[in-house]
PDB file of C-alpha atoms in Angstrom:
ATOM      1  CA  MET A   1     133.557 182.584 328.768  1.00  0.00           C
ATOM      2  CA  ASN A   2     131.793 183.607 325.577  1.00  0.00           C
ATOM      3  CA  THR A   3     134.965 184.389 323.645  1.00  0.00           C
ATOM      4  CA  ALA A   4     138.592 183.253 323.939  1.00  0.00           C
ATOM      5  CA  PRO A   5     140.518 186.122 325.635  1.00  0.00           C
ATOM      6  CA  PHE A   6     143.602 185.761 323.375  1.00  0.00           C
ATOM      7  CA  PRO A   7     144.547 189.511 323.248  1.00  0.00           C
ATOM      8  CA  GLN A   8     144.221 189.785 327.032  1.00  0.00           C
ATOM      9  CA  LEU A   9     146.282 186.632 327.459  1.00  0.00           C
ATOM     10  CA  GLN A  10     149.095 188.087 325.324  1.00  0.00           C
ATOM     11  CA  VAL A  11     149.106 191.192 327.508  1.00  0.00           C
ATOM     12  CA  PHE A  12     149.112 189.169 330.720  1.00  0.00           C
ATOM     13  CA  LEU A  13     152.055 187.026 329.524  1.00  0.00           C
ATOM     14  CA  ALA A  14     154.024 190.169 328.717  1.00  0.00           C
ATOM     15  CA  VAL A  15     153.404 191.591 332.196  1.00  0.00           C
ATOM     16  CA  ALA A  16     154.383 188.261 333.789  1.00  0.00           C
ATOM     17  CA  ARG A  17     157.588 188.042 331.781  1.00  0.00           C
ATOM     18  CA  LEU A  18     158.700 191.617 332.485  1.00  0.00           C
ATOM     19  CA  SER A  19     157.210 191.824 336.039  1.00  0.00           C
ATOM     20  CA  SER A  20     156.018 195.257 335.042  1.00  0.00           C
ATOM     21  CA  PHE A  21     152.845 196.843 333.699  1.00  0.00           C
ATOM     22  CA  SER A  22     154.757 199.811 332.286  1.00  0.00           C
ATOM     23  CA  GLY A  23     157.368 197.537 330.724  1.00  0.00           C
ATOM     24  CA  ALA A  24     154.661 195.483 329.041  1.00  0.00           C
ATOM     25  CA  ALA A  25     153.031 198.683 327.818  1.00  0.00           C
ATOM     26  CA  ARG A  26     156.292 199.875 326.206  1.00  0.00           C
ATOM     27  CA  GLU A  27     156.860 196.468 324.560  1.00  0.00           C
ATOM     28  CA  LEU A  28     153.291 196.279 323.215  1.00  0.00           C
ATOM     29  CA  GLY A  29     153.068 199.918 322.176  1.00  0.00           C
ATOM     30  CA  VAL A  30     149.984 200.710 324.314  1.00  0.00           C
ATOM     31  CA  SER A  31     149.273 202.686 327.468  1.00  0.00           C
ATOM     32  CA  THR A  32     149.798 201.333 330.965  1.00  0.00           C
ATOM     33  CA  ALA A  33     146.084 201.857 331.579  1.00  0.00           C
ATOM     34  CA  ALA A  34     145.263 199.638 328.589  1.00  0.00           C
ATOM     35  CA  VAL A  35     147.557 196.893 329.950  1.00  0.00           C
ATOM     36  CA  SER A  36     145.973 197.085 333.387  1.00  0.00           C
ATOM     37  CA  GLN A  37     142.511 196.940 331.841  1.00  0.00           C
ATOM     38  CA  ALA A  38     143.364 193.884 329.731  1.00  0.00           C
ATOM     39  CA  VAL A  39     144.729 191.987 332.726  1.00  0.00           C
ATOM     40  CA  LYS A  40     141.648 192.914 334.737  1.00  0.00           C
ATOM     41  CA  GLN A  41     139.360 191.659 331.963  1.00  0.00           C
ATOM     42  CA  LEU A  42     141.274 188.353 331.833  1.00  0.00           C
ATOM     43  CA  GLU A  43     140.997 187.902 335.619  1.00  0.00           C
ATOM     44  CA  GLU A  44     137.298 188.653 335.498  1.00  0.00           C
ATOM     45  CA  GLN A  45     136.712 186.131 332.681  1.00  0.00           C
ATOM     46  CA  LEU A  46     138.707 183.446 334.415  1.00  0.00           C
ATOM     47  CA  ARG A  47     137.351 184.407 337.882  1.00  0.00           C
ATOM     48  CA  VAL A  48     140.804 184.160 339.482  1.00  0.00           C
ATOM     49  CA  VAL A  49     143.490 186.633 340.570  1.00  0.00           C
ATOM     50  CA  LEU A  50     146.566 186.204 338.344  1.00  0.00           C
ATOM     51  CA  LEU A  51     148.860 188.934 339.676  1.00  0.00           C
ATOM     52  CA  THR A  52     149.651 190.365 343.050  1.00  0.00           C
ATOM     53  CA  ARG A  53     150.272 194.131 342.681  1.00  0.00           C
ATOM     54  CA  THR A  54     151.956 196.549 345.051  1.00  0.00           C
ATOM     55  CA  THR A  55     153.263 200.028 344.440  1.00  0.00           C
ATOM     56  CA  ARG A  56     156.739 198.602 343.927  1.00  0.00           C
ATOM     57  CA  SER A  57     156.348 195.124 342.445  1.00  0.00           C
ATOM     58  CA  VAL A  58     154.269 192.705 340.413  1.00  0.00           C
ATOM     59  CA  SER A  59     154.296 188.990 341.167  1.00  0.00           C
ATOM     60  CA  LEU A  60     152.387 185.948 340.002  1.00  0.00           C
ATOM     61  CA  THR A  61     149.792 184.186 342.111  1.00  0.00           C
ATOM     62  CA  ASP A  62     149.732 180.388 342.018  1.00  0.00           C
ATOM     63  CA  ALA A  63     146.961 180.577 339.380  1.00  0.00           C
ATOM     64  CA  GLY A  64     149.007 183.094 337.390  1.00  0.00           C
ATOM     65  CA  ARG A  65     152.096 180.869 337.512  1.00  0.00           C
ATOM     66  CA  ARG A  66     150.159 177.854 336.295  1.00  0.00           C
ATOM     67  CA  LEU A  67     148.689 179.914 333.457  1.00  0.00           C
ATOM     68  CA  VAL A  68     152.141 181.119 332.363  1.00  0.00           C
ATOM     69  CA  GLU A  69     153.576 177.578 332.456  1.00  0.00           C
ATOM     70  CA  GLY A  70     150.613 176.119 330.539  1.00  0.00           C
ATOM     71  CA  ALA A  71     149.806 178.875 328.053  1.00  0.00           C
ATOM     72  CA  GLY A  72     153.118 180.651 327.531  1.00  0.00           C
ATOM     73  CA  PRO A  73     154.810 178.162 325.177  1.00  0.00           C
ATOM     74  CA  ALA A  74     151.566 177.556 323.272  1.00  0.00           C
ATOM     75  CA  VAL A  75     150.998 181.247 322.658  1.00  0.00           C
ATOM     76  CA  GLY A  76     154.577 181.647 321.513  1.00  0.00           C
ATOM     77  CA  GLN A  77     154.107 178.834 319.003  1.00  0.00           C
ATOM     78  CA  ALA A  78     150.813 180.305 317.818  1.00  0.00           C
ATOM     79  CA  LEU A  79     152.423 183.729 317.215  1.00  0.00           C
ATOM     80  CA  ALA A  80     155.290 182.052 315.410  1.00  0.00           C
ATOM     81  CA  ALA A  81     152.790 180.163 313.195  1.00  0.00           C
ATOM     82  CA  LEU A  82     151.015 183.447 312.359  1.00  0.00           C
ATOM     83  CA  SER A  83     154.325 184.989 311.372  1.00  0.00           C
ATOM     84  CA  GLU A  84     155.171 181.979 309.228  1.00  0.00           C
ATOM     85  CA  VAL A  85     151.907 182.385 307.304  1.00  0.00           C
ATOM     86  CA  SER A  86     152.890 185.942 306.333  1.00  0.00           C
ATOM     87  CA  ALA A  87     156.364 184.935 305.125  1.00  0.00           C
ATOM     88  CA  ARG A  88     157.308 184.357 301.540  1.00  0.00           C
ATOM     89  CA  PRO A  89     157.834 180.725 300.415  1.00  0.00           C
ATOM     90  CA  GLY A  90     161.038 179.396 301.964  1.00  0.00           C
ATOM     91  CA  GLU A  91     161.385 182.323 304.365  1.00  0.00           C
ATOM     92  CA  THR A  92     161.097 182.058 308.152  1.00  0.00           C
ATOM     93  CA  VAL A  93     159.734 184.898 310.242  1.00  0.00           C
ATOM     94  CA  GLY A  94     159.753 184.992 314.027  1.00  0.00           C
ATOM     95  CA  ARG A  95     161.753 185.728 317.138  1.00  0.00           C
ATOM     96  CA  VAL A  96     164.264 183.918 319.307  1.00  0.00           C
ATOM     97  CA  ARG A  97     164.479 185.068 322.934  1.00  0.00           C
ATOM     98  CA  LEU A  98     167.557 183.937 324.922  1.00  0.00           C
ATOM     99  CA  SER A  99     168.677 184.089 328.569  1.00  0.00           C
ATOM    100  CA  VAL A 100     172.438 184.374 328.708  1.00  0.00           C
ATOM    101  CA  PRO A 101     175.047 184.946 331.474  1.00  0.00           C
ATOM    102  CA  ARG A 102     177.370 187.880 330.794  1.00  0.00           C
ATOM    103  CA  ALA A 103     180.461 185.666 330.813  1.00  0.00           C
ATOM    104  CA  ALA A 104     179.158 183.692 327.851  1.00  0.00           C
ATOM    105  CA  VAL A 105     178.468 186.668 325.575  1.00  0.00           C
ATOM    106  CA  PRO A 106     181.891 187.058 323.912  1.00  0.00           C
ATOM    107  CA  TYR A 107     182.242 183.326 323.280  1.00  0.00           C
ATOM    108  CA  VAL A 108     178.816 182.153 322.191  1.00  0.00           C
ATOM    109  CA  ILE A 109     176.564 185.121 321.455  1.00  0.00           C
ATOM    110  CA  THR A 110     178.838 187.586 319.685  1.00  0.00           C
ATOM    111  CA  PRO A 111     179.974 184.972 317.140  1.00  0.00           C
ATOM    112  CA  VAL A 112     176.530 183.474 316.491  1.00  0.00           C
ATOM    113  CA  VAL A 113     174.098 186.375 316.271  1.00  0.00           C
ATOM    114  CA  PRO A 114     175.695 188.284 313.341  1.00  0.00           C
ATOM    115  CA  THR A 115     175.817 185.123 311.193  1.00  0.00           C
ATOM    116  CA  PHE A 116     172.313 184.171 312.149  1.00  0.00           C
ATOM    117  CA  ARG A 117     170.883 187.576 311.395  1.00  0.00           C
ATOM    118  CA  GLU A 118     172.682 187.730 308.024  1.00  0.00           C
ATOM    119  CA  ARG A 119     171.093 184.448 306.979  1.00  0.00           C
ATOM    120  CA  HIS A 120     167.701 185.020 308.533  1.00  0.00           C
ATOM    121  CA  PRO A 121     166.977 188.785 308.560  1.00  0.00           C
ATOM    122  CA  ARG A 122     163.268 188.359 309.371  1.00  0.00           C
ATOM    123  CA  ILE A 123     163.939 186.502 312.626  1.00  0.00           C
ATOM    124  CA  ASP A 124     164.473 188.903 315.529  1.00  0.00           C
ATOM    125  CA  VAL A 125     166.893 187.929 318.287  1.00  0.00           C
ATOM    126  CA  GLU A 126     166.419 189.150 321.860  1.00  0.00           C
ATOM    127  CA  VAL A 127     169.320 188.483 324.254  1.00  0.00           C
ATOM    128  CA  VAL A 128     168.660 189.063 327.948  1.00  0.00           C
ATOM    129  CA  ILE A 129     171.818 189.173 330.080  1.00  0.00           C
ATOM    130  CA  GLU A 130     171.298 187.809 333.595  1.00  0.00           C
ATOM    131  CA  GLU A 131     173.237 185.726 336.061  1.00  0.00           C
ATOM    132  CA  ARG A 132     170.394 184.128 337.993  1.00  0.00           C
ATOM    133  CA  PHE A 133     169.051 180.683 337.215  1.00  0.00           C
ATOM    134  CA  VAL A 134     166.022 181.145 334.952  1.00  0.00           C
ATOM    135  CA  ASP A 135     162.982 178.976 334.351  1.00  0.00           C
ATOM    136  CA  ILE A 136     163.034 179.583 330.600  1.00  0.00           C
ATOM    137  CA  VAL A 137     159.613 178.055 330.003  1.00  0.00           C
ATOM    138  CA  ALA A 138     157.789 179.995 332.725  1.00  0.00           C
ATOM    139  CA  GLU A 139     159.492 183.271 331.795  1.00  0.00           C
ATOM    140  CA  GLY A 140     158.878 183.082 328.075  1.00  0.00           C
ATOM    141  CA  TYR A 141     162.362 182.325 326.751  1.00  0.00           C
ATOM    142  CA  ASP A 142     162.936 180.094 323.766  1.00  0.00           C
ATOM    143  CA  ALA A 143     166.317 178.931 324.988  1.00  0.00           C
ATOM    144  CA  GLY A 144     169.134 179.730 327.432  1.00  0.00           C
ATOM    145  CA  VAL A 145     172.911 179.469 327.679  1.00  0.00           C
ATOM    146  CA  ARG A 146     174.512 178.048 330.834  1.00  0.00           C
ATOM    147  CA  LEU A 147     177.229 175.740 332.013  1.00  0.00           C
ATOM    148  CA  SER A 148     176.077 172.141 331.496  1.00  0.00           C
ATOM    149  CA  GLU A 149     176.073 171.401 335.259  1.00  0.00           C
ATOM    150  CA  ALA A 150     173.483 174.165 335.842  1.00  0.00           C
ATOM    151  CA  ILE A 151     170.981 172.817 333.236  1.00  0.00           C
ATOM    152  CA  GLU A 152     167.997 170.711 334.158  1.00  0.00           C
ATOM    153  CA  ARG A 153     168.389 167.120 332.933  1.00  0.00           C
ATOM    154  CA  ASP A 154     165.133 167.139 330.934  1.00  0.00           C
ATOM    155  CA  MET A 155     166.416 169.934 328.656  1.00  0.00           C
ATOM    156  CA  VAL A 156     167.925 169.393 325.244  1.00  0.00           C
ATOM    157  CA  GLN A 157     171.524 170.620 325.275  1.00  0.00           C
ATOM    158  CA  VAL A 158     173.712 171.803 322.377  1.00  0.00           C
ATOM    159  CA  ARG A 159     177.428 172.300 322.990  1.00  0.00           C
ATOM    160  CA  LEU A 160     178.678 175.819 322.201  1.00  0.00           C
ATOM    161  CA  THR A 161     182.247 175.731 323.596  1.00  0.00           C
ATOM    162  CA  ASP A 162     184.898 173.212 324.522  1.00  0.00           C
ATOM    163  CA  ALA A 163     185.487 172.320 328.138  1.00  0.00           C
ATOM    164  CA  PHE A 164     187.485 174.907 330.073  1.00  0.00           C
ATOM    165  CA  ARG A 165     189.003 175.464 333.505  1.00  0.00           C
ATOM    166  CA  PHE A 166     188.316 177.873 336.361  1.00  0.00           C
ATOM    167  CA  VAL A 167     191.631 179.345 337.534  1.00  0.00           C
ATOM    168  CA  VAL A 168     192.903 181.446 340.435  1.00  0.00           C
ATOM    169  CA  VAL A 169     194.944 184.378 339.140  1.00  0.00           C
ATOM    170  CA  GLY A 170     196.840 187.293 340.558  1.00  0.00           C
ATOM    171  CA  SER A 171     199.028 190.132 339.284  1.00  0.00           C
ATOM    172  CA  PRO A 172     202.834 189.892 339.465  1.00  0.00           C
ATOM    173  CA  ASP A 173     202.811 192.856 341.823  1.00  0.00           C
ATOM    174  CA  TYR A 174     200.296 191.235 344.206  1.00  0.00           C
ATOM    175  CA  LEU A 175     202.217 187.939 344.248  1.00  0.00           C
ATOM    176  CA  ALA A 176     205.525 189.750 344.870  1.00  0.00           C
ATOM    177  CA  ARG A 177     204.023 191.534 347.863  1.00  0.00           C
ATOM    178  CA  HIS A 178     201.967 188.737 349.381  1.00  0.00           C
ATOM    179  CA  GLY A 179     203.557 185.489 348.134  1.00  0.00           C
ATOM    180  CA  THR A 180     202.059 182.677 346.102  1.00  0.00           C
ATOM    181  CA  PRO A 181     199.555 180.247 347.714  1.00  0.00           C
ATOM    182  CA  GLN A 182     200.668 176.640 347.499  1.00  0.00           C
ATOM    183  CA  ARG A 183     197.537 174.854 348.834  1.00  0.00           C
ATOM    184  CA  PRO A 184     193.833 175.718 348.678  1.00  0.00           C
ATOM    185  CA  GLU A 185     193.865 176.432 352.425  1.00  0.00           C
ATOM    186  CA  ASP A 186     196.456 179.181 351.856  1.00  0.00           C
ATOM    187  CA  LEU A 187     193.741 181.252 350.145  1.00  0.00           C
ATOM    188  CA  LEU A 188     192.193 181.945 353.559  1.00  0.00           C
ATOM    189  CA  HIS A 189     195.263 184.068 354.344  1.00  0.00           C
ATOM    190  CA  HIS A 190     195.129 186.068 351.097  1.00  0.00           C
ATOM    191  CA  GLU A 191     193.187 189.111 349.919  1.00  0.00           C
ATOM    192  CA  CYS A 192     190.625 187.612 347.545  1.00  0.00           C
ATOM    193  CA  ILE A 193     188.226 189.580 345.343  1.00  0.00           C
ATOM    194  CA  THR A 194     185.002 187.869 346.250  1.00  0.00           C
ATOM    195  CA  PHE A 195     181.885 187.363 344.164  1.00  0.00           C
ATOM    196  CA  ARG A 196     178.356 187.697 345.467  1.00  0.00           C
ATOM    197  CA  MET A 197     175.829 185.378 343.781  1.00  0.00           C
ATOM    198  CA  ARG A 198     172.944 187.363 342.367  1.00  0.00           C
ATOM    199  CA  SER A 199     170.529 184.454 342.729  1.00  0.00           C
ATOM    200  CA  THR A 200     171.129 183.818 346.459  1.00  0.00           C
ATOM    201  CA  GLY A 201     173.041 186.817 347.774  1.00  0.00           C
ATOM    202  CA  ALA A 202     175.661 184.494 349.217  1.00  0.00           C
ATOM    203  CA  LEU A 203     179.430 184.912 348.710  1.00  0.00           C
ATOM    204  CA  TYR A 204     180.768 182.322 346.262  1.00  0.00           C
ATOM    205  CA  ALA A 205     183.167 179.764 347.712  1.00  0.00           C
ATOM    206  CA  TRP A 206     185.987 179.069 345.271  1.00  0.00           C
ATOM    207  CA  GLU A 207     185.835 175.478 343.985  1.00  0.00           C
ATOM    208  CA  LEU A 208     189.038 173.572 343.458  1.00  0.00           C
ATOM    209  CA  GLU A 209     189.889 169.973 342.814  1.00  0.00           C
ATOM    210  CA  ARG A 210     192.823 167.601 342.578  1.00  0.00           C
ATOM    211  CA  GLY A 211     192.381 163.941 341.795  1.00  0.00           C
ATOM    212  CA  ARG A 212     189.286 162.774 343.647  1.00  0.00           C
ATOM    213  CA  ARG A 213     189.426 165.494 346.294  1.00  0.00           C
ATOM    214  CA  ASN A 214     187.400 168.669 346.091  1.00  0.00           C
ATOM    215  CA  TRP A 215     187.612 171.966 348.038  1.00  0.00           C
ATOM    216  CA  ARG A 216     185.122 174.762 348.531  1.00  0.00           C
ATOM    217  CA  VAL A 217     187.169 177.594 349.992  1.00  0.00           C
ATOM    218  CA  PRO A 218     185.193 180.403 351.710  1.00  0.00           C
ATOM    219  CA  VAL A 219     187.573 183.138 350.629  1.00  0.00           C
ATOM    220  CA  ARG A 220     187.276 186.710 351.904  1.00  0.00           C
ATOM    221  CA  GLY A 221     188.679 190.128 351.048  1.00  0.00           C
ATOM    222  CA  GLY A 222     188.103 193.822 351.116  1.00  0.00           C
ATOM    223  CA  VAL A 223     186.241 193.967 347.762  1.00  0.00           C
ATOM    224  CA  VAL A 224     183.006 192.206 346.892  1.00  0.00           C
ATOM    225  CA  THR A 225     181.318 192.430 343.492  1.00  0.00           C
ATOM    226  CA  ASN A 226     178.802 190.589 341.323  1.00  0.00           C
ATOM    227  CA  GLU A 227     180.521 191.351 338.010  1.00  0.00           C
ATOM    228  CA  ASN A 228     183.141 188.994 336.584  1.00  0.00           C
ATOM    229  CA  GLN A 229     184.909 191.576 334.395  1.00  0.00           C
ATOM    230  CA  LEU A 230     185.322 193.922 337.325  1.00  0.00           C
ATOM    231  CA  THR A 231     186.885 191.075 339.336  1.00  0.00           C
ATOM    232  CA  VAL A 232     189.464 190.501 336.605  1.00  0.00           C
ATOM    233  CA  SER A 233     190.176 194.234 336.240  1.00  0.00           C
ATOM    234  CA  LEU A 234     190.773 194.678 339.985  1.00  0.00           C
ATOM    235  CA  ALA A 235     193.046 191.639 340.047  1.00  0.00           C
ATOM    236  CA  GLU A 236     195.114 193.209 337.263  1.00  0.00           C
ATOM    237  CA  GLN A 237     195.552 196.286 339.445  1.00  0.00           C
ATOM    238  CA  GLY A 238     196.923 194.169 342.317  1.00  0.00           C
ATOM    239  CA  LEU A 239     193.932 194.428 344.679  1.00  0.00           C
ATOM    240  CA  GLY A 240     193.888 190.688 345.291  1.00  0.00           C
ATOM    241  CA  LEU A 241     193.501 187.199 343.823  1.00  0.00           C
ATOM    242  CA  ALA A 242     190.566 186.452 341.508  1.00  0.00           C
ATOM    243  CA  TYR A 243     188.727 183.305 340.432  1.00  0.00           C
ATOM    244  CA  ALA A 244     187.738 183.275 336.794  1.00  0.00           C
ATOM    245  CA  PHE A 245     187.040 180.926 333.939  1.00  0.00           C
ATOM    246  CA  GLU A 246     190.201 180.677 331.890  1.00  0.00           C
ATOM    247  CA  PRO A 247     188.998 182.006 328.503  1.00  0.00           C
ATOM    248  CA  ILE A 248     188.019 185.370 330.044  1.00  0.00           C
ATOM    249  CA  VAL A 249     191.594 185.944 331.300  1.00  0.00           C
ATOM    250  CA  ALA A 250     193.398 184.421 328.297  1.00  0.00           C
ATOM    251  CA  GLU A 251     194.780 187.773 327.088  1.00  0.00           C
ATOM    252  CA  GLN A 252     195.947 188.832 330.566  1.00  0.00           C
ATOM    253  CA  LEU A 253     197.699 185.499 331.013  1.00  0.00           C
ATOM    254  CA  ARG A 254     199.317 185.715 327.594  1.00  0.00           C
ATOM    255  CA  THR A 255     200.752 189.170 328.247  1.00  0.00           C
ATOM    256  CA  GLY A 256     201.746 188.434 331.838  1.00  0.00           C
ATOM    257  CA  ARG A 257     199.388 190.978 333.423  1.00  0.00           C
ATOM    258  CA  LEU A 258     197.985 188.041 335.427  1.00  0.00           C
ATOM    259  CA  GLN A 259     199.540 184.783 336.509  1.00  0.00           C
ATOM    260  CA  ARG A 260     197.887 181.458 337.408  1.00  0.00           C
ATOM    261  CA  VAL A 261     198.314 180.155 340.926  1.00  0.00           C
ATOM    262  CA  LEU A 262     197.292 176.749 342.312  1.00  0.00           C
ATOM    263  CA  GLU A 263     197.072 175.583 338.685  1.00  0.00           C
ATOM    264  CA  SER A 264     197.191 171.910 339.593  1.00  0.00           C
ATOM    265  CA  TYR A 265     193.938 172.469 341.546  1.00  0.00           C
ATOM    266  CA  ALA A 266     192.071 174.161 338.688  1.00  0.00           C
ATOM    267  CA  PRO A 267     188.722 172.423 338.067  1.00  0.00           C
ATOM    268  CA  THR A 268     187.489 171.681 334.554  1.00  0.00           C
ATOM    269  CA  VAL A 269     183.833 172.144 333.510  1.00  0.00           C
ATOM    270  CA  PRO A 270     182.195 170.822 330.341  1.00  0.00           C
ATOM    271  CA  GLY A 271     181.686 174.287 328.841  1.00  0.00           C
ATOM    272  CA  PHE A 272     178.731 176.460 327.772  1.00  0.00           C
ATOM    273  CA  PHE A 273     175.634 174.842 326.249  1.00  0.00           C
ATOM    274  CA  LEU A 274     172.520 176.185 324.524  1.00  0.00           C
ATOM    275  CA  TYR A 275     169.506 174.502 326.141  1.00  0.00           C
ATOM    276  CA  PHE A 276     165.753 174.372 325.529  1.00  0.00           C
ATOM    277  CA  PRO A 277     162.733 172.102 326.166  1.00  0.00           C
ATOM    278  CA  SER A 278     162.332 169.397 323.506  1.00  0.00           C
ATOM    279  CA  ARG A 279     158.933 170.626 322.379  1.00  0.00           C
ATOM    280  CA  ALA A 280     160.442 174.010 321.480  1.00  0.00           C
ATOM    281  CA  GLN A 281     162.297 172.326 318.644  1.00  0.00           C
ATOM    282  CA  ARG A 282     159.074 172.643 316.646  1.00  0.00           C
ATOM    283  CA  THR A 283     159.571 176.424 316.552  1.00  0.00           C
ATOM    284  CA  PRO A 284     161.173 177.119 313.140  1.00  0.00           C
ATOM    285  CA  ALA A 285     163.031 180.223 314.325  1.00  0.00           C
ATOM    286  CA  LEU A 286     164.683 178.398 317.198  1.00  0.00           C
ATOM    287  CA  ARG A 287     165.481 175.403 315.047  1.00  0.00           C
ATOM    288  CA  LEU A 288     167.377 177.641 312.644  1.00  0.00           C
ATOM    289  CA  PHE A 289     169.234 179.348 315.478  1.00  0.00           C
ATOM    290  CA  VAL A 290     170.286 175.953 316.854  1.00  0.00           C
ATOM    291  CA  ASP A 291     171.536 174.960 313.384  1.00  0.00           C
ATOM    292  CA  VAL A 292     173.748 178.077 313.141  1.00  0.00           C
ATOM    293  CA  ALA A 293     175.040 177.677 316.688  1.00  0.00           C
ATOM    294  CA  ARG A 294     175.950 174.016 316.047  1.00  0.00           C
ATOM    295  CA  GLU A 295     177.691 174.951 312.813  1.00  0.00           C
ATOM    296  CA  LEU A 296     179.821 177.661 314.333  1.00  0.00           C
ATOM    297  CA  ALA A 297     180.635 175.579 317.394  1.00  0.00           C
ATOM    298  CA  ALA A 298     181.908 172.786 315.143  1.00  0.00           C
ATOM    299  CA  LYS A 299     184.140 175.232 313.224  1.00  0.00           C
ATOM    300  CA  ALA A 300     185.622 176.560 316.431  1.00  0.00           C
ATOM    301  CA  VAL A 301     186.794 173.129 317.584  1.00  0.00           C
TER     302      VAL A 301
END
């Protein structure tokens, strides 16, 4: 290669992150043809195929995946450094890109982002809502939010919430008509609003515990969804029992629209955590976001 293909690399990373040529074109403000040409030039210079293209999808080849994993973080840091040079003394310019599950938004994103943006108006925040497990490094995220148990052990973790429980709930009307389960096994004889995992397509087995014993109950019912809020709403209307993390149903429990069942079997999880690879701490924008998240989490305790 006679010259470093930095512009083409930026375009390729955008296509890889969005899995779309047209999406990358919209983000970069250029035509789809220009994006396609840039990727083609990069492949020709590197003499490898980076993307597998069909009429319906775009996916990484093994070489493309290795390039994303190796170059993605470095390019992000380089762009952040260029932004820093253009900033006034004492001012940080950049972007923080986060992968967040929908259930965490009201408790960790809604409180943090307004305060962060007020303090650091030249740092953009992009929040991508998704339920699947994400390789934040390979997919170009600065950080993610997940339950601690779902985070790789080599990631830095910052606590955002206290520990909380997962509870089984039902409406007073449903419980009056169908009775109240007394043991985990009783759930097999109840109408349960089931949740389909977006990452695997499997139906989620409700997890319960008591002492040292654990249960994974393969509940079933006439309604299946992949949206937690819809599950809670349907349970309020008496369509069946629901399994939810306790903070999301706090108001319904307080007003009596939902009632806990099998409470002595409710499992406790450590809570939501912000996580990121240790080397990402060198990014000034992310470091400031972590500082604000830590501060607000401490005040909420």
